[in-house]
mmCIF file of C-alpha atoms and ligand atoms in Angstrom:
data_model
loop_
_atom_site.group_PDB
_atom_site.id
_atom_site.type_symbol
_atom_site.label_atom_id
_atom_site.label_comp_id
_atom_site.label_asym_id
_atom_site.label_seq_id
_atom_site.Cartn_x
_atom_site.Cartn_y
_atom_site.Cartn_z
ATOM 1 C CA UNK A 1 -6.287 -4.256 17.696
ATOM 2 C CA UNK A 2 -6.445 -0.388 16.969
ATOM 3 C CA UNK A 3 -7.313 -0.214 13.589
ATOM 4 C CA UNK A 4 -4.630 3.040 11.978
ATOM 5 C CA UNK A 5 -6.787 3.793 9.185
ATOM 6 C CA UNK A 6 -10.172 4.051 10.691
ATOM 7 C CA UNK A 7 -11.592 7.598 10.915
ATOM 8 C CA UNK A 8 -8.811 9.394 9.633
ATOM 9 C CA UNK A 9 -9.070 13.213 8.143
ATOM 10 C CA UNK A 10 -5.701 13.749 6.233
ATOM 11 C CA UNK A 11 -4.334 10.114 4.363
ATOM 12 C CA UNK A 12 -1.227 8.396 6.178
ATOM 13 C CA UNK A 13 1.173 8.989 3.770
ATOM 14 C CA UNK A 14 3.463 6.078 3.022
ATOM 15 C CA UNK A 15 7.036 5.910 1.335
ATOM 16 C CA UNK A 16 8.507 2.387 -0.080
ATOM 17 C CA UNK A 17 11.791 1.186 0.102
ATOM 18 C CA UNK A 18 12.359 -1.365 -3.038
ATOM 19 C CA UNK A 19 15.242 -2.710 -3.014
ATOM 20 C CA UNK A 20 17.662 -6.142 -4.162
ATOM 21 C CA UNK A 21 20.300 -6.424 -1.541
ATOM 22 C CA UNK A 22 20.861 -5.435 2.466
ATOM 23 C CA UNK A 23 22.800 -2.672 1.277
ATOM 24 C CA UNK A 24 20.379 -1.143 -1.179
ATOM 25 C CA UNK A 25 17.960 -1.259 2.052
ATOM 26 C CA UNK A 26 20.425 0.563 3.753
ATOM 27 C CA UNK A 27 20.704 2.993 1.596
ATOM 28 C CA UNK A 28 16.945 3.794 0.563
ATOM 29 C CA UNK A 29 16.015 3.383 4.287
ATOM 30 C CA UNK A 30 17.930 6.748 5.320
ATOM 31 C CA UNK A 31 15.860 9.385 2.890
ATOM 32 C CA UNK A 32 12.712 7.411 4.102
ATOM 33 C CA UNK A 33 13.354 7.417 7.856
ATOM 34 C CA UNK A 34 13.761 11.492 7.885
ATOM 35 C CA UNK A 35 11.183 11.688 4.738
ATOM 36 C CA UNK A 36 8.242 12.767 7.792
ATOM 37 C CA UNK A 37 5.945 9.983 6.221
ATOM 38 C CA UNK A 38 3.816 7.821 8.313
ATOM 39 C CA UNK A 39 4.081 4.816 7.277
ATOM 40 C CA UNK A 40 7.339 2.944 5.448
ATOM 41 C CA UNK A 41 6.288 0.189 2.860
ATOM 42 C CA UNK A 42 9.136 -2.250 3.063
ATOM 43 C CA UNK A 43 8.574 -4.354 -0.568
ATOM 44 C CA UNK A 44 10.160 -7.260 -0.437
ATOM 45 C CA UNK A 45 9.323 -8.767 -3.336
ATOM 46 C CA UNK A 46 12.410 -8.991 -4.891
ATOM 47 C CA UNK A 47 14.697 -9.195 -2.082
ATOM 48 C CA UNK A 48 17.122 -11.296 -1.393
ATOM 49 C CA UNK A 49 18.629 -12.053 1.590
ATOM 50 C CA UNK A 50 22.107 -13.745 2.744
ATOM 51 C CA UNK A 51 21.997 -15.839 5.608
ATOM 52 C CA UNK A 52 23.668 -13.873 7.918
ATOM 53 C CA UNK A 53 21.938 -10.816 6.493
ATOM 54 C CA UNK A 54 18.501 -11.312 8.655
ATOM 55 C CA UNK A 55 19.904 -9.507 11.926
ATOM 56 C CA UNK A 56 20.347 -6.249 9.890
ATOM 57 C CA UNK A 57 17.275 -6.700 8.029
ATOM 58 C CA UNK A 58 15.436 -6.957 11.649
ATOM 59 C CA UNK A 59 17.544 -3.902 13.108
ATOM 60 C CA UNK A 60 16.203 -1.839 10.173
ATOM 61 C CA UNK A 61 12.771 -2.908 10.585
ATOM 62 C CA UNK A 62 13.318 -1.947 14.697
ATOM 63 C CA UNK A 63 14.565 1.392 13.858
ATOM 64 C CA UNK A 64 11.663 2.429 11.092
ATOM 65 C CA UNK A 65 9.701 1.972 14.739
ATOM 66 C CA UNK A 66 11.720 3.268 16.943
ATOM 67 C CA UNK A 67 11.827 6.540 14.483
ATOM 68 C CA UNK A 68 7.870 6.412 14.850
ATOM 69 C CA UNK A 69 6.852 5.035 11.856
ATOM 70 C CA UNK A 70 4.912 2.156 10.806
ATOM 71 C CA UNK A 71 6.363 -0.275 9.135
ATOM 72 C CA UNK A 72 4.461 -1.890 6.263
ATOM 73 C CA UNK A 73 5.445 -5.338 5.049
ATOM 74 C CA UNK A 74 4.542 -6.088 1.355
ATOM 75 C CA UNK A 75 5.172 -9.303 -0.786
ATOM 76 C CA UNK A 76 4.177 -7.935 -4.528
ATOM 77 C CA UNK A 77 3.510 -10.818 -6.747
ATOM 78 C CA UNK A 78 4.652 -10.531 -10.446
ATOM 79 C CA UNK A 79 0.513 -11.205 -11.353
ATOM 80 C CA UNK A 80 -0.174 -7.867 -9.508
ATOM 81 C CA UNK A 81 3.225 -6.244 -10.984
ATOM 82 C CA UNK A 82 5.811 -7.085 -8.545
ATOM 83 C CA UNK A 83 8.882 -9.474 -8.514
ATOM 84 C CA UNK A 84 7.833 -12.689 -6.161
ATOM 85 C CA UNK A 85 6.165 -15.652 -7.513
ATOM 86 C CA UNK A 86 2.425 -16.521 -6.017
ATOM 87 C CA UNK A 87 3.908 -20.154 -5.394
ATOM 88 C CA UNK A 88 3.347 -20.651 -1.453
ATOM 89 C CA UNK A 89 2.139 -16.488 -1.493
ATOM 90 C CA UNK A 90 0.840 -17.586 2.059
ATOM 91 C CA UNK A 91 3.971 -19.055 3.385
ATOM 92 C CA UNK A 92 6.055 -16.231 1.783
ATOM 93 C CA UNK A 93 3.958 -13.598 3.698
ATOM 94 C CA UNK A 94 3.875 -15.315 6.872
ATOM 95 C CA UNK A 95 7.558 -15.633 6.811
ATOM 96 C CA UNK A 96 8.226 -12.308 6.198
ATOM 97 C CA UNK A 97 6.115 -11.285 9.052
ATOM 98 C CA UNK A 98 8.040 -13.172 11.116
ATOM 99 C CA UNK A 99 10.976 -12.697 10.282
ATOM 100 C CA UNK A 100 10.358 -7.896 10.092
ATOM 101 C CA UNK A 101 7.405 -8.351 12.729
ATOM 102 C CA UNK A 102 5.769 -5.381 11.079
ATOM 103 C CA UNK A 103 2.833 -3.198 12.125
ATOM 104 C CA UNK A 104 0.978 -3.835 8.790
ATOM 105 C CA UNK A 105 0.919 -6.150 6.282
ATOM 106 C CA UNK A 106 -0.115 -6.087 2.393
ATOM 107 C CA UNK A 107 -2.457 -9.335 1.395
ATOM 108 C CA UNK A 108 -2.912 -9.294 -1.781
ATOM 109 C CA UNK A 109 -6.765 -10.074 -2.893
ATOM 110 C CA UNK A 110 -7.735 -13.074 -4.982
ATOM 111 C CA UNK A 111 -8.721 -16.632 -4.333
ATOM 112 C CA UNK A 112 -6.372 -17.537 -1.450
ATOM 113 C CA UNK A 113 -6.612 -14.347 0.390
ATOM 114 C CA UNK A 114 -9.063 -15.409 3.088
ATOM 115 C CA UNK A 115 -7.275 -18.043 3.665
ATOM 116 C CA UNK A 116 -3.897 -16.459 3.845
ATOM 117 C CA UNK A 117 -5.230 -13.645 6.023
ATOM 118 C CA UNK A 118 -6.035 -16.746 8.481
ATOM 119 C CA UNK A 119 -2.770 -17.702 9.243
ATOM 120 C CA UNK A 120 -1.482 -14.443 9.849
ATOM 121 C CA UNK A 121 0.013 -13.005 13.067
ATOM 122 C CA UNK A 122 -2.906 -10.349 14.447
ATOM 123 C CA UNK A 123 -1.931 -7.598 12.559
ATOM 124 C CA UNK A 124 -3.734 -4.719 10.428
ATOM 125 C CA UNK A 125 -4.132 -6.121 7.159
ATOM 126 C CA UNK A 126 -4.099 -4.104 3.882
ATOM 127 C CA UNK A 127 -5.862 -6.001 1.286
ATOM 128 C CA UNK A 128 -4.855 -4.555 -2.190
ATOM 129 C CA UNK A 129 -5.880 -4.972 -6.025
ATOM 130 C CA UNK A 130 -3.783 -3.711 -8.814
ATOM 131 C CA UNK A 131 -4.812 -2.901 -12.762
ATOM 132 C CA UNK A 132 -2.082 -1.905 -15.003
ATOM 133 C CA UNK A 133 -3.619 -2.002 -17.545
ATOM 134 C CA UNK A 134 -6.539 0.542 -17.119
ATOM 135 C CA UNK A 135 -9.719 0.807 -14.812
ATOM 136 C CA UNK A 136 -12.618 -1.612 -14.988
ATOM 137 C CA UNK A 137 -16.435 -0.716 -15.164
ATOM 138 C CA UNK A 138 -17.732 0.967 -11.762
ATOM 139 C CA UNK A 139 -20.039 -2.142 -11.666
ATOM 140 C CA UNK A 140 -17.280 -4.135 -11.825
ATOM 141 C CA UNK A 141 -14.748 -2.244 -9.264
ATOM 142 C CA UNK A 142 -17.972 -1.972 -6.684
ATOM 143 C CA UNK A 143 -18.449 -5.262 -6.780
ATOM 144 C CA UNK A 144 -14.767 -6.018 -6.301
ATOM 145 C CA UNK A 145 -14.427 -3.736 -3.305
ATOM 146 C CA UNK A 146 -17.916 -5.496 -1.730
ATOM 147 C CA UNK A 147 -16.165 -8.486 -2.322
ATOM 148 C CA UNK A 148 -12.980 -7.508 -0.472
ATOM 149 C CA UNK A 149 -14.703 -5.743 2.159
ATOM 150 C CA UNK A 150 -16.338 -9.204 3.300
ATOM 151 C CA UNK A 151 -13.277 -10.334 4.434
ATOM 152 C CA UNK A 152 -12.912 -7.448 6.992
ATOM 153 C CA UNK A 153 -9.492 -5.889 6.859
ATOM 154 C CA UNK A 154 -8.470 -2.920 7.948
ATOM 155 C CA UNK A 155 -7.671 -1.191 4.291
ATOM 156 C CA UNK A 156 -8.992 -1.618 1.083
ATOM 157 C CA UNK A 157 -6.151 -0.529 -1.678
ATOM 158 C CA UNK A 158 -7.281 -0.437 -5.493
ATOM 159 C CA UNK A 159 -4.493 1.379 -7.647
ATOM 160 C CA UNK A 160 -5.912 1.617 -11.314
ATOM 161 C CA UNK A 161 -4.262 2.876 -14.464
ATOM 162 C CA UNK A 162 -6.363 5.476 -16.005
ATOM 163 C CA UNK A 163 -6.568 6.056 -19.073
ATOM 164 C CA UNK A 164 -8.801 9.512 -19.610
ATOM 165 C CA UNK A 165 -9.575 12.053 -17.630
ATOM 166 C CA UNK A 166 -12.812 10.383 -17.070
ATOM 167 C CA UNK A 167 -11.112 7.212 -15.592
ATOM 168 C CA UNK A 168 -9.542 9.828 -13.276
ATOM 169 C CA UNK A 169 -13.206 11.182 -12.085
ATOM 170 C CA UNK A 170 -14.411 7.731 -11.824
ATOM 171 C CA UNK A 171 -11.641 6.477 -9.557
ATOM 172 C CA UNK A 172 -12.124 9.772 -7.340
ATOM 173 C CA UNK A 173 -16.554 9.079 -7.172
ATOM 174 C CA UNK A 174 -15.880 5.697 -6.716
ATOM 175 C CA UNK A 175 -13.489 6.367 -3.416
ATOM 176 C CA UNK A 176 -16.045 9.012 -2.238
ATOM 177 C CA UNK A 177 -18.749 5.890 -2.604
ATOM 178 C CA UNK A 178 -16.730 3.207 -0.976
ATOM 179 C CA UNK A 179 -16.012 5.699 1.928
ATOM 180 C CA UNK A 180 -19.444 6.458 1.854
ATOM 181 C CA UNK A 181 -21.078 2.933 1.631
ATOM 182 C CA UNK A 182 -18.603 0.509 2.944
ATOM 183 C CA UNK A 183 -17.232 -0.075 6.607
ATOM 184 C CA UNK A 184 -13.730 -0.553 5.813
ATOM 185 C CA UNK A 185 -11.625 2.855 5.156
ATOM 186 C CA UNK A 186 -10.227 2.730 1.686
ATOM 187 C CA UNK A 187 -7.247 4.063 -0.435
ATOM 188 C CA UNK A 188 -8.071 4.155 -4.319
ATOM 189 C CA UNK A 189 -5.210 5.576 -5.997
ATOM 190 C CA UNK A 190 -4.624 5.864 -10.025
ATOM 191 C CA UNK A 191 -1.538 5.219 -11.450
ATOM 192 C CA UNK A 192 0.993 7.362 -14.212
ATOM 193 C CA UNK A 193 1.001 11.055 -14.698
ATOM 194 C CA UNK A 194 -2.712 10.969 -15.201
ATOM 195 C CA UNK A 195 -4.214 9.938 -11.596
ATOM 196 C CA UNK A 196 -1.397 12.057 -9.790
ATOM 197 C CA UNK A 197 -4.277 13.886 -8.369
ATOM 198 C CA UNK A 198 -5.987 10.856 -6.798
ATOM 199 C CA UNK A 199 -2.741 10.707 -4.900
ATOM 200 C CA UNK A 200 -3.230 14.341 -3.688
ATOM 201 C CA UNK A 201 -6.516 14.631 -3.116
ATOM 202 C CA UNK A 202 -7.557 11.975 -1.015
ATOM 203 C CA UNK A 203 -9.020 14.760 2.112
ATOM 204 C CA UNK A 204 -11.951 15.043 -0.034
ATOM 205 C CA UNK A 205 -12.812 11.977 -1.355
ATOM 206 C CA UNK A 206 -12.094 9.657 1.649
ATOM 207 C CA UNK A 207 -9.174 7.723 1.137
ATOM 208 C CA UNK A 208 -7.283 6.639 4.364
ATOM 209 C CA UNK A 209 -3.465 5.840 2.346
ATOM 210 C CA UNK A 210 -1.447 7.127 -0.016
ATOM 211 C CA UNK A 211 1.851 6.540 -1.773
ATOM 212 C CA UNK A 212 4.585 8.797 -2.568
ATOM 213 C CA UNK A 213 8.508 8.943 -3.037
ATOM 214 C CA UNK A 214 11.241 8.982 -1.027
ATOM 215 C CA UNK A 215 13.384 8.590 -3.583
ATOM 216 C CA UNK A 216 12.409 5.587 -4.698
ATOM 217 C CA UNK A 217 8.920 5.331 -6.698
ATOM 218 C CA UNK A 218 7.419 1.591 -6.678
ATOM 219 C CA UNK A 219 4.578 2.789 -9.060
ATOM 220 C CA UNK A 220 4.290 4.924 -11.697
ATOM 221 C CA UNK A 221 2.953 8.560 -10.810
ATOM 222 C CA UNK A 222 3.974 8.475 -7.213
ATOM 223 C CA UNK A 223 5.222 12.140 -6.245
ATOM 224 C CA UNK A 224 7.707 13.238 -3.466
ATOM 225 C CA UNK A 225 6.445 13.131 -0.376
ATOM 226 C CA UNK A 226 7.058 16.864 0.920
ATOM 227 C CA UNK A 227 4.636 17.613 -2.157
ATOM 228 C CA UNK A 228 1.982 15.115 -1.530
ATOM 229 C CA UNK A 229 2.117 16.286 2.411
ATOM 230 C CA UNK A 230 1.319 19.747 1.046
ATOM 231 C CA UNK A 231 -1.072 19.324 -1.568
ATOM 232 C CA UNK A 232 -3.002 16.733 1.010
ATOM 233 C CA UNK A 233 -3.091 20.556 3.263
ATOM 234 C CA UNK A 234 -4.352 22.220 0.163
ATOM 235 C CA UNK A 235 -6.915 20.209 -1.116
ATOM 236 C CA UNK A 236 -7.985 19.737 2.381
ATOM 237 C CA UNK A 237 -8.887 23.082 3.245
HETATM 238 O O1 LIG B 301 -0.330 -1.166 -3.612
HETATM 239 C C1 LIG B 301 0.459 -0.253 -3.601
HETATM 240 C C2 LIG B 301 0.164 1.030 -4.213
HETATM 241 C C3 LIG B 301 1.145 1.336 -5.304
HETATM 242 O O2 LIG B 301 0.932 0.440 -6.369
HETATM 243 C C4 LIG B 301 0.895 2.751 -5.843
HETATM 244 O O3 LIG B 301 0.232 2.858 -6.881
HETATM 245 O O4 LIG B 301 1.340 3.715 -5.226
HETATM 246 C C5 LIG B 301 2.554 1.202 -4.765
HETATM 247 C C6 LIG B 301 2.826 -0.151 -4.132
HETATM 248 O O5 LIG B 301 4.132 -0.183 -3.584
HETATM 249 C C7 LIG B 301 1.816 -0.418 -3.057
HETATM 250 O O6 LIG B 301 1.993 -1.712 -2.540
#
């Protein structure tokens, strides 16, 4: 299995659609599919389906592909500020993989994730963290990253909430040392108005992902995409 973050120059940039209902999908799915992004994070955390809704959901999914994109599959638990309970967090991914048969898939890290990431289908796995509230010690987010390495996915995603400019330079040194020191391409991102730049400048500091809007915004700070794809040029050069 090809692994679409490994060795990469410029980030994939990746747009999510966040929605309630089949027809909000519908609708956030159009500015995403001509947005030029790479990748399409489907969260769907959140969403709820009618049963004789999942034929639409899977033409969607088939036509995010069939436009070229990748297609992303993320269950955001309420613990790592999404909507879906971690009750059966395994069961809810695999079913959702099933059911969208993605190209990617989001496992959230913690206790269960090894296990989880067992019974998926053999797909790239994105392994994330999330902090809300600010951005731990570097001790403390290097050994988190070690720790998440071990388990061999194909991403490791940390989005932190900084709180200073300081937390800002931290989060860039510490994706610079991860891409540096670990074998697993990484995507550190910060969140809010303050680690906007983490988000643009990921050509110099190593980071494989990152998020922006289509439209919709499932994090704070996440720009539109036609600015990230042109600061990523600048800050490349
Ligand atoms: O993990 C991430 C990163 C993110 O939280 C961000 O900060 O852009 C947005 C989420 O949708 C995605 O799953």
């Amino acid at each position: 299995m090809a692994n679409p973050f490994a060795n990469r120059q410029t980030p994939l940039v990746a747009v999510p659609i966040m929605a309630a209902t089949l027809a909000e999908v519908q609708a956030q799915i159009v500015p995403a599919l001509s947005s030029g992004a790479d990748v399409i994070e489907w969260r769907v955390d959140g969403l709820r389906l009618g049963t004789t809704e999942l034929a639409a959901a899977q033409q969607l999914a088939a036509r995010i592909q069939a436009n070229g994109q990748q297609l992303l599959v993320t269950l955001r638990t309420q613990q790592q500020g999404g909507l879906a309970t971690a009750q059966q967090y395994g069961q809810q991914v695999q079913t959702w993989c099933a059911r969208l048969r993605p190209d990617m898939v989001d496992v959230e890290f913690g206790p269960v994730a090894a296990a989880v990431m067992a019974t998926l289908p053999p797909l790239p796995v994105v392994l994330s963290w999330h902090d809300f509230a600010g951005t731990p010690a570097d001790a403390v987010l290097q050994q988190r990253l070690c720790d998440m390495a071990a388990l061999k996915p194909a991403l490791l995603k940390l989005a932190l909430m900084p709180q200073t400019a300081g937390d800002v330079l931290r989060i860039l040194q510490l994706s610079a040392w991860a891409h540096q020191h670990l074998d697993v391409p990484v995507a550190l991102m910060g969140m809010g108005n303050l680690g906007r730049i983490t988000r643009v400048a990921g050509r110099l500091f190593g980071t494989a992902l990152t998020f922006a809007s289509a439209g919709v915004s499932s994090a704070p700070g996440q720009m539109p995409v036609a600015e990230v794809q042109r600061l990523l040029q600048d800050f490349g050069k």
